[in-house]
mmCIF file with all atom_site columns, C-alpha atoms in Angstrom:
data_model
loop_
_atom_site.group_PDB
_atom_site.id
_atom_site.type_symbol
_atom_site.label_atom_id
_atom_site.label_alt_id
_atom_site.label_comp_id
_atom_site.label_asym_id
_atom_site.label_entity_id
_atom_site.label_seq_id
_atom_site.pdbx_PDB_ins_code
_atom_site.Cartn_x
_atom_site.Cartn_y
_atom_site.Cartn_z
_atom_site.occupancy
_atom_site.B_iso_or_equiv
_atom_site.pdbx_formal_charge
_atom_site.auth_seq_id
_atom_site.auth_comp_id
_atom_site.auth_asym_id
_atom_site.auth_atom_id
_atom_site.pdbx_PDB_model_num
ATOM 1   C CA . UNK A 1 1   ? 14.041 3.377   1.130   1.00 0.00 ? 79  UNK A CA 1
ATOM 2   C CA . UNK A 1 2   ? 14.888 0.095   3.289   1.00 0.00 ? 80  UNK A CA 1
ATOM 3   C CA . UNK A 1 3   ? 15.911 -0.733  7.294   1.00 0.00 ? 81  UNK A CA 1
ATOM 4   C CA . UNK A 1 4   ? 19.252 -0.973  7.304   1.00 0.00 ? 82  UNK A CA 1
ATOM 5   C CA . UNK A 1 5   ? 19.713 3.235   6.746   1.00 0.00 ? 83  UNK A CA 1
ATOM 6   C CA . UNK A 1 6   ? 17.149 3.162   9.541   1.00 0.00 ? 84  UNK A CA 1
ATOM 7   C CA . UNK A 1 7   ? 19.549 0.779   11.347  1.00 0.00 ? 85  UNK A CA 1
ATOM 8   C CA . UNK A 1 8   ? 22.738 2.367   10.963  1.00 0.00 ? 86  UNK A CA 1
ATOM 9   C CA . UNK A 1 9   ? 20.792 5.206   12.259  1.00 0.00 ? 87  UNK A CA 1
ATOM 10  C CA . UNK A 1 10  ? 20.978 7.551   8.361   1.00 0.00 ? 88  UNK A CA 1
ATOM 11  C CA . UNK A 1 11  ? 18.855 10.566  9.714   1.00 0.00 ? 89  UNK A CA 1
ATOM 12  C CA . UNK A 1 12  ? 15.827 11.089  7.681   1.00 0.00 ? 90  UNK A CA 1
ATOM 13  C CA . UNK A 1 13  ? 16.779 14.065  5.140   1.00 0.00 ? 91  UNK A CA 1
ATOM 14  C CA . UNK A 1 14  ? 19.841 12.084  4.299   1.00 0.00 ? 92  UNK A CA 1
ATOM 15  C CA . UNK A 1 15  ? 17.502 9.142   3.327   1.00 0.00 ? 93  UNK A CA 1
ATOM 16  C CA . UNK A 1 16  ? 15.711 11.579  0.570   1.00 0.00 ? 94  UNK A CA 1
ATOM 17  C CA . UNK A 1 17  ? 18.463 13.424  -0.577  1.00 0.00 ? 95  UNK A CA 1
ATOM 18  C CA . UNK A 1 18  ? 20.071 10.553  -1.194  1.00 0.00 ? 96  UNK A CA 1
ATOM 19  C CA . UNK A 1 19  ? 17.385 8.878   -3.594  1.00 0.00 ? 97  UNK A CA 1
ATOM 20  C CA . UNK A 1 20  ? 17.057 12.086  -4.868  1.00 0.00 ? 98  UNK A CA 1
ATOM 21  C CA . UNK A 1 21  ? 20.519 12.252  -6.395  1.00 0.00 ? 99  UNK A CA 1
ATOM 22  C CA . UNK A 1 22  ? 19.882 8.427   -7.086  1.00 0.00 ? 100 UNK A CA 1
ATOM 23  C CA . UNK A 1 23  ? 17.014 9.267   -8.975  1.00 0.00 ? 101 UNK A CA 1
ATOM 24  C CA . UNK A 1 24  ? 18.608 11.504  -10.653 1.00 0.00 ? 102 UNK A CA 1
ATOM 25  C CA . UNK A 1 25  ? 22.357 10.334  -11.361 1.00 0.00 ? 103 UNK A CA 1
ATOM 26  C CA . UNK A 1 26  ? 19.371 7.727   -13.066 1.00 0.00 ? 104 UNK A CA 1
ATOM 27  C CA . UNK A 1 27  ? 17.783 9.430   -15.098 1.00 0.00 ? 105 UNK A CA 1
ATOM 28  C CA . UNK A 1 28  ? 20.280 11.381  -16.559 1.00 0.00 ? 106 UNK A CA 1
ATOM 29  C CA . UNK A 1 29  ? 21.970 8.340   -17.552 1.00 0.00 ? 107 UNK A CA 1
ATOM 30  C CA . UNK A 1 30  ? 19.095 8.037   -19.514 1.00 0.00 ? 108 UNK A CA 1
ATOM 31  C CA . UNK A 1 31  ? 17.348 5.263   -17.695 1.00 0.00 ? 109 UNK A CA 1
ATOM 32  C CA . UNK A 1 32  ? 13.780 4.768   -17.265 1.00 0.00 ? 110 UNK A CA 1
ATOM 33  C CA . UNK A 1 33  ? 12.943 5.030   -13.285 1.00 0.00 ? 111 UNK A CA 1
ATOM 34  C CA . UNK A 1 34  ? 10.518 3.210   -11.971 1.00 0.00 ? 112 UNK A CA 1
ATOM 35  C CA . UNK A 1 35  ? 10.889 3.605   -7.082  1.00 0.00 ? 113 UNK A CA 1
ATOM 36  C CA . UNK A 1 36  ? 9.021  1.190   -4.766  1.00 0.00 ? 114 UNK A CA 1
ATOM 37  C CA . UNK A 1 37  ? 7.920  0.729   -0.955  1.00 0.00 ? 115 UNK A CA 1
ATOM 38  C CA . UNK A 1 38  ? 9.341  -0.558  1.397   1.00 0.00 ? 116 UNK A CA 1
ATOM 39  C CA . UNK A 1 39  ? 8.377  -3.128  2.965   1.00 0.00 ? 117 UNK A CA 1
ATOM 40  C CA . UNK A 1 40  ? 6.969  -3.563  6.385   1.00 0.00 ? 118 UNK A CA 1
ATOM 41  C CA . UNK A 1 41  ? 8.523  -4.187  9.435   1.00 0.00 ? 119 UNK A CA 1
ATOM 42  C CA . UNK A 1 42  ? 7.932  -5.747  13.084  1.00 0.00 ? 120 UNK A CA 1
ATOM 43  C CA . UNK A 1 43  ? 9.915  -3.116  15.143  1.00 0.00 ? 121 UNK A CA 1
ATOM 44  C CA . UNK A 1 44  ? 8.666  -0.198  15.615  1.00 0.00 ? 122 UNK A CA 1
ATOM 45  C CA . UNK A 1 45  ? 10.821 2.690   15.547  1.00 0.00 ? 123 UNK A CA 1
ATOM 46  C CA . UNK A 1 46  ? 12.488 0.677   11.965  1.00 0.00 ? 124 UNK A CA 1
ATOM 47  C CA . UNK A 1 47  ? 8.567  0.883   11.397  1.00 0.00 ? 125 UNK A CA 1
ATOM 48  C CA . UNK A 1 48  ? 7.843  4.297   11.721  1.00 0.00 ? 126 UNK A CA 1
ATOM 49  C CA . UNK A 1 49  ? 10.590 6.007   10.235  1.00 0.00 ? 127 UNK A CA 1
ATOM 50  C CA . UNK A 1 50  ? 9.983  3.372   7.100   1.00 0.00 ? 128 UNK A CA 1
ATOM 51  C CA . UNK A 1 51  ? 6.384  4.519   6.549   1.00 0.00 ? 129 UNK A CA 1
ATOM 52  C CA . UNK A 1 52  ? 7.573  8.755   7.034   1.00 0.00 ? 130 UNK A CA 1
ATOM 53  C CA . UNK A 1 53  ? 10.070 7.658   4.237   1.00 0.00 ? 131 UNK A CA 1
ATOM 54  C CA . UNK A 1 54  ? 7.402  6.003   2.313   1.00 0.00 ? 132 UNK A CA 1
ATOM 55  C CA . UNK A 1 55  ? 4.121  8.510   1.982   1.00 0.00 ? 133 UNK A CA 1
ATOM 56  C CA . UNK A 1 56  ? 7.155  11.196  1.313   1.00 0.00 ? 134 UNK A CA 1
ATOM 57  C CA . UNK A 1 57  ? 8.659  8.557   -1.211  1.00 0.00 ? 135 UNK A CA 1
ATOM 58  C CA . UNK A 1 58  ? 5.023  8.439   -2.904  1.00 0.00 ? 136 UNK A CA 1
ATOM 59  C CA . UNK A 1 59  ? 4.798  12.414  -2.872  1.00 0.00 ? 137 UNK A CA 1
ATOM 60  C CA . UNK A 1 60  ? 7.837  13.782  -4.714  1.00 0.00 ? 138 UNK A CA 1
ATOM 61  C CA . UNK A 1 61  ? 7.768  10.970  -6.392  1.00 0.00 ? 139 UNK A CA 1
ATOM 62  C CA . UNK A 1 62  ? 4.512  12.078  -7.737  1.00 0.00 ? 140 UNK A CA 1
ATOM 63  C CA . UNK A 1 63  ? 5.489  15.270  -8.013  1.00 0.00 ? 141 UNK A CA 1
ATOM 64  C CA . UNK A 1 64  ? 8.428  14.182  -11.012 1.00 0.00 ? 142 UNK A CA 1
ATOM 65  C CA . UNK A 1 65  ? 5.837  11.447  -13.116 1.00 0.00 ? 143 UNK A CA 1
ATOM 66  C CA . UNK A 1 66  ? 7.629  8.511   -11.343 1.00 0.00 ? 144 UNK A CA 1
ATOM 67  C CA . UNK A 1 67  ? 5.611  5.676   -10.885 1.00 0.00 ? 145 UNK A CA 1
ATOM 68  C CA . UNK A 1 68  ? 5.718  3.928   -7.277  1.00 0.00 ? 146 UNK A CA 1
ATOM 69  C CA . UNK A 1 69  ? 4.921  0.758   -6.789  1.00 0.00 ? 147 UNK A CA 1
ATOM 70  C CA . UNK A 1 70  ? 3.249  0.299   -3.425  1.00 0.00 ? 148 UNK A CA 1
ATOM 71  C CA . UNK A 1 71  ? 5.135  -3.324  -1.889  1.00 0.00 ? 149 UNK A CA 1
ATOM 72  C CA . UNK A 1 72  ? 3.719  -1.918  1.862   1.00 0.00 ? 150 UNK A CA 1
ATOM 73  C CA . UNK A 1 73  ? -0.041 -2.467  1.941   1.00 0.00 ? 151 UNK A CA 1
ATOM 74  C CA . UNK A 1 74  ? -0.383 -5.865  0.591   1.00 0.00 ? 152 UNK A CA 1
ATOM 75  C CA . UNK A 1 75  ? 1.833  -7.330  3.691   1.00 0.00 ? 153 UNK A CA 1
ATOM 76  C CA . UNK A 1 76  ? 1.328  -5.281  6.311   1.00 0.00 ? 154 UNK A CA 1
ATOM 77  C CA . UNK A 1 77  ? -1.363 -5.462  8.910   1.00 0.00 ? 155 UNK A CA 1
ATOM 78  C CA . UNK A 1 78  ? -3.059 -2.343  8.785   1.00 0.00 ? 156 UNK A CA 1
ATOM 79  C CA . UNK A 1 79  ? -4.329 -2.442  12.121  1.00 0.00 ? 157 UNK A CA 1
ATOM 80  C CA . UNK A 1 80  ? -0.576 -1.978  13.302  1.00 0.00 ? 158 UNK A CA 1
ATOM 81  C CA . UNK A 1 81  ? 1.878  -1.688  10.252  1.00 0.00 ? 159 UNK A CA 1
ATOM 82  C CA . UNK A 1 82  ? 3.884  -4.529  11.203  1.00 0.00 ? 160 UNK A CA 1
ATOM 83  C CA . UNK A 1 83  ? 4.191  -7.640  8.512   1.00 0.00 ? 161 UNK A CA 1
ATOM 84  C CA . UNK A 1 84  ? 1.402  -9.999  8.538   1.00 0.00 ? 162 UNK A CA 1
ATOM 85  C CA . UNK A 1 85  ? 2.114  -13.302 9.548   1.00 0.00 ? 163 UNK A CA 1
ATOM 86  C CA . UNK A 1 86  ? 2.438  -15.661 7.718   1.00 0.00 ? 164 UNK A CA 1
ATOM 87  C CA . UNK A 1 87  ? 4.407  -12.656 4.485   1.00 0.00 ? 165 UNK A CA 1
ATOM 88  C CA . UNK A 1 88  ? 7.793  -13.027 7.244   1.00 0.00 ? 166 UNK A CA 1
ATOM 89  C CA . UNK A 1 89  ? 10.146 -15.447 9.746   1.00 0.00 ? 167 UNK A CA 1
ATOM 90  C CA . UNK A 1 90  ? 12.110 -12.549 11.416  1.00 0.00 ? 168 UNK A CA 1
ATOM 91  C CA . UNK A 1 91  ? 10.061 -9.782  11.350  1.00 0.00 ? 169 UNK A CA 1
ATOM 92  C CA . UNK A 1 92  ? 12.118 -8.283  8.701   1.00 0.00 ? 170 UNK A CA 1
ATOM 93  C CA . UNK A 1 93  ? 12.288 -9.504  5.335   1.00 0.00 ? 171 UNK A CA 1
ATOM 94  C CA . UNK A 1 94  ? 9.833  -11.143 3.778   1.00 0.00 ? 172 UNK A CA 1
ATOM 95  C CA . UNK A 1 95  ? 9.789  -14.122 3.719   1.00 0.00 ? 173 UNK A CA 1
ATOM 96  C CA . UNK A 1 96  ? 8.542  -17.059 0.572   1.00 0.00 ? 174 UNK A CA 1
ATOM 97  C CA . UNK A 1 97  ? 4.783  -16.066 0.499   1.00 0.00 ? 175 UNK A CA 1
ATOM 98  C CA . UNK A 1 98  ? 5.523  -12.449 1.341   1.00 0.00 ? 176 UNK A CA 1
ATOM 99  C CA . UNK A 1 99  ? 7.850  -12.605 -1.757  1.00 0.00 ? 177 UNK A CA 1
ATOM 100 C CA . UNK A 1 100 ? 5.031  -14.164 -3.917  1.00 0.00 ? 178 UNK A CA 1
ATOM 101 C CA . UNK A 1 101 ? 2.963  -11.233 -2.704  1.00 0.00 ? 179 UNK A CA 1
ATOM 102 C CA . UNK A 1 102 ? 5.895  -8.506  -3.288  1.00 0.00 ? 180 UNK A CA 1
ATOM 103 C CA . UNK A 1 103 ? 5.945  -10.523 -7.408  1.00 0.00 ? 181 UNK A CA 1
ATOM 104 C CA . UNK A 1 104 ? 1.747  -10.423 -7.679  1.00 0.00 ? 182 UNK A CA 1
ATOM 105 C CA . UNK A 1 105 ? 1.387  -5.730  -6.520  1.00 0.00 ? 183 UNK A CA 1
ATOM 106 C CA . UNK A 1 106 ? 5.096  -5.170  -8.755  1.00 0.00 ? 184 UNK A CA 1
ATOM 107 C CA . UNK A 1 107 ? 3.072  -7.421  -11.866 1.00 0.00 ? 185 UNK A CA 1
ATOM 108 C CA . UNK A 1 108 ? -0.291 -5.721  -10.890 1.00 0.00 ? 186 UNK A CA 1
ATOM 109 C CA . UNK A 1 109 ? 1.090  -2.279  -10.957 1.00 0.00 ? 187 UNK A CA 1
ATOM 110 C CA . UNK A 1 110 ? 3.455  -2.407  -13.120 1.00 0.00 ? 188 UNK A CA 1
ATOM 111 C CA . UNK A 1 111 ? 3.322  0.737   -16.336 1.00 0.00 ? 189 UNK A CA 1
ATOM 112 C CA . UNK A 1 112 ? 1.324  -1.207  -18.845 1.00 0.00 ? 190 UNK A CA 1
ATOM 113 C CA . UNK A 1 113 ? 4.883  -1.147  -21.564 1.00 0.00 ? 191 UNK A CA 1
ATOM 114 C CA . UNK A 1 114 ? 6.456  -3.285  -19.025 1.00 0.00 ? 192 UNK A CA 1
ATOM 115 C CA . UNK A 1 115 ? 3.600  -6.415  -18.412 1.00 0.00 ? 193 UNK A CA 1
ATOM 116 C CA . UNK A 1 116 ? 4.199  -8.738  -20.816 1.00 0.00 ? 194 UNK A CA 1
ATOM 117 C CA . UNK A 1 117 ? 7.096  -9.819  -22.459 1.00 0.00 ? 195 UNK A CA 1
ATOM 118 C CA . UNK A 1 118 ? 6.381  -10.273 -25.635 1.00 0.00 ? 196 UNK A CA 1
ATOM 119 C CA . UNK A 1 119 ? 8.783  -13.319 -26.835 1.00 0.00 ? 197 UNK A CA 1
ATOM 120 C CA . UNK A 1 120 ? 6.909  -14.863 -24.014 1.00 0.00 ? 198 UNK A CA 1
ATOM 121 C CA . UNK A 1 121 ? 3.518  -14.498 -24.807 1.00 0.00 ? 199 UNK A CA 1
ATOM 122 C CA . UNK A 1 122 ? 3.351  -14.343 -28.438 1.00 0.00 ? 200 UNK A CA 1
ATOM 123 C CA . UNK A 1 123 ? 0.466  -17.043 -30.028 1.00 0.00 ? 201 UNK A CA 1
ATOM 124 C CA . UNK A 1 124 ? 2.091  -20.000 -31.346 1.00 0.00 ? 202 UNK A CA 1
ATOM 125 C CA . UNK A 1 125 ? 3.065  -19.757 -34.948 1.00 0.00 ? 203 UNK A CA 1
ATOM 126 C CA . UNK A 1 126 ? 4.082  -16.151 -34.933 1.00 0.00 ? 204 UNK A CA 1
ATOM 127 C CA . UNK A 1 127 ? 7.076  -16.374 -36.704 1.00 0.00 ? 205 UNK A CA 1
ATOM 128 C CA . UNK A 1 128 ? 8.902  -12.806 -34.404 1.00 0.00 ? 206 UNK A CA 1
ATOM 129 C CA . UNK A 1 129 ? 8.403  -15.808 -31.310 1.00 0.00 ? 207 UNK A CA 1
ATOM 130 C CA . UNK A 1 130 ? 11.767 -16.455 -29.655 1.00 0.00 ? 208 UNK A CA 1
ATOM 131 C CA . UNK A 1 131 ? 10.393 -19.712 -27.858 1.00 0.00 ? 209 UNK A CA 1
ATOM 132 C CA . UNK A 1 132 ? 7.846  -21.537 -28.481 1.00 0.00 ? 210 UNK A CA 1
ATOM 133 C CA . UNK A 1 133 ? 5.529  -21.890 -25.740 1.00 0.00 ? 211 UNK A CA 1
ATOM 134 C CA . UNK A 1 134 ? 7.120  -19.475 -23.808 1.00 0.00 ? 212 UNK A CA 1
ATOM 135 C CA . UNK A 1 135 ? 4.729  -19.371 -20.208 1.00 0.00 ? 213 UNK A CA 1
ATOM 136 C CA . UNK A 1 136 ? 4.301  -23.333 -20.746 1.00 0.00 ? 214 UNK A CA 1
ATOM 137 C CA . UNK A 1 137 ? 0.761  -23.604 -21.369 1.00 0.00 ? 215 UNK A CA 1
ATOM 138 C CA . UNK A 1 138 ? -1.387 -27.113 -21.869 1.00 0.00 ? 216 UNK A CA 1
ATOM 139 C CA . UNK A 1 139 ? -0.651 -30.478 -21.752 1.00 0.00 ? 217 UNK A CA 1
ATOM 140 C CA . UNK A 1 140 ? -2.550 -31.952 -24.708 1.00 0.00 ? 218 UNK A CA 1
ATOM 141 C CA . UNK A 1 141 ? -1.144 -35.255 -24.891 1.00 0.00 ? 219 UNK A CA 1
ATOM 142 C CA . UNK A 1 142 ? -0.833 -35.805 -20.644 1.00 0.00 ? 220 UNK A CA 1
ATOM 143 C CA . UNK A 1 143 ? 2.482  -36.253 -20.084 1.00 0.00 ? 221 UNK A CA 1
ATOM 144 C CA . UNK A 1 144 ? 3.761  -34.078 -17.974 1.00 0.00 ? 222 UNK A CA 1
ATOM 145 C CA . UNK A 1 145 ? 5.532  -31.731 -20.519 1.00 0.00 ? 223 UNK A CA 1
ATOM 146 C CA . UNK A 1 146 ? 4.012  -28.709 -21.503 1.00 0.00 ? 224 UNK A CA 1
ATOM 147 C CA . UNK A 1 147 ? 2.889  -28.108 -25.976 1.00 0.00 ? 225 UNK A CA 1
ATOM 148 C CA . UNK A 1 148 ? 4.876  -27.310 -27.889 1.00 0.00 ? 226 UNK A CA 1
ATOM 149 C CA . UNK A 1 149 ? 8.122  -28.225 -25.882 1.00 0.00 ? 227 UNK A CA 1
ATOM 150 C CA . UNK A 1 150 ? 10.331 -31.724 -25.682 1.00 0.00 ? 228 UNK A CA 1
ATOM 151 C CA . UNK A 1 151 ? 12.530 -34.127 -23.363 1.00 0.00 ? 229 UNK A CA 1
ATOM 152 C CA . UNK A 1 152 ? 15.827 -34.419 -24.079 1.00 0.00 ? 230 UNK A CA 1
ATOM 153 C CA . UNK A 1 153 ? 16.692 -37.671 -22.003 1.00 0.00 ? 231 UNK A CA 1
ATOM 154 C CA . UNK A 1 154 ? 14.791 -39.188 -19.049 1.00 0.00 ? 232 UNK A CA 1
ATOM 155 C CA . UNK A 1 155 ? 13.329 -38.209 -16.190 1.00 0.00 ? 233 UNK A CA 1
ATOM 156 C CA . UNK A 1 156 ? 11.106 -39.434 -13.388 1.00 0.00 ? 234 UNK A CA 1
ATOM 157 C CA . UNK A 1 157 ? 8.736  -36.308 -12.964 1.00 0.00 ? 235 UNK A CA 1
ATOM 158 C CA . UNK A 1 158 ? 7.204  -34.101 -15.013 1.00 0.00 ? 236 UNK A CA 1
ATOM 159 C CA . UNK A 1 159 ? 4.490  -31.981 -14.244 1.00 0.00 ? 237 UNK A CA 1
ATOM 160 C CA . UNK A 1 160 ? 2.862  -28.377 -14.669 1.00 0.00 ? 238 UNK A CA 1
ATOM 161 C CA . UNK A 1 161 ? 2.014  -26.096 -11.996 1.00 0.00 ? 239 UNK A CA 1
ATOM 162 C CA . UNK A 1 162 ? -0.323 -23.469 -12.310 1.00 0.00 ? 240 UNK A CA 1
ATOM 163 C CA . UNK A 1 163 ? 0.734  -19.269 -11.447 1.00 0.00 ? 241 UNK A CA 1
ATOM 164 C CA . UNK A 1 164 ? -1.625 -18.342 -8.859  1.00 0.00 ? 242 UNK A CA 1
ATOM 165 C CA . UNK A 1 165 ? -3.063 -15.605 -9.844  1.00 0.00 ? 243 UNK A CA 1
ATOM 166 C CA . UNK A 1 166 ? -0.786 -15.271 -12.779 1.00 0.00 ? 244 UNK A CA 1
ATOM 167 C CA . UNK A 1 167 ? -0.309 -15.871 -16.701 1.00 0.00 ? 245 UNK A CA 1
ATOM 168 C CA . UNK A 1 168 ? 0.388  -19.671 -17.928 1.00 0.00 ? 246 UNK A CA 1
ATOM 169 C CA . UNK A 1 169 ? 2.823  -22.281 -15.742 1.00 0.00 ? 247 UNK A CA 1
ATOM 170 C CA . UNK A 1 170 ? 6.019  -23.061 -14.621 1.00 0.00 ? 248 UNK A CA 1
ATOM 171 C CA . UNK A 1 171 ? 7.189  -26.942 -15.834 1.00 0.00 ? 249 UNK A CA 1
ATOM 172 C CA . UNK A 1 172 ? 8.121  -28.882 -13.274 1.00 0.00 ? 250 UNK A CA 1
ATOM 173 C CA . UNK A 1 173 ? 10.946 -31.609 -12.988 1.00 0.00 ? 251 UNK A CA 1
#
């Protein structure tokens, strides 16, 4: 459900049919399907068409037992359905902040069995953990390097950067 289809004047009925066909093909291939709503759009006709498709998609997917991740609502101004200004630079695409909001929304809405990657979040000392401290928790000796990680060579600056609302940290070099 993208603005590109609207911009190419693809009729709503065709977009719905295309979505149903893509889902049917994926299911027939044995794939697990998870859908997502479209992002907002600041062009009136495109916005209205996307809102219509988002509503249809949610309703249709629910009848099929397919999860739908809502990435529209966290980005949209509730007053008029346009992008909240801090989440886009052009009214069509999310900017870095908008992408962070999308990632946070997706992580929160994923089915429970897809929310955590066990080999990244497993406890230290777990023999099945292939990546020790994969979420970069802690820096006990304050050297800027996550605990249980080592540095090969020399770098001038290392730090752990917290993920706002996320689980773990980023290792910044």
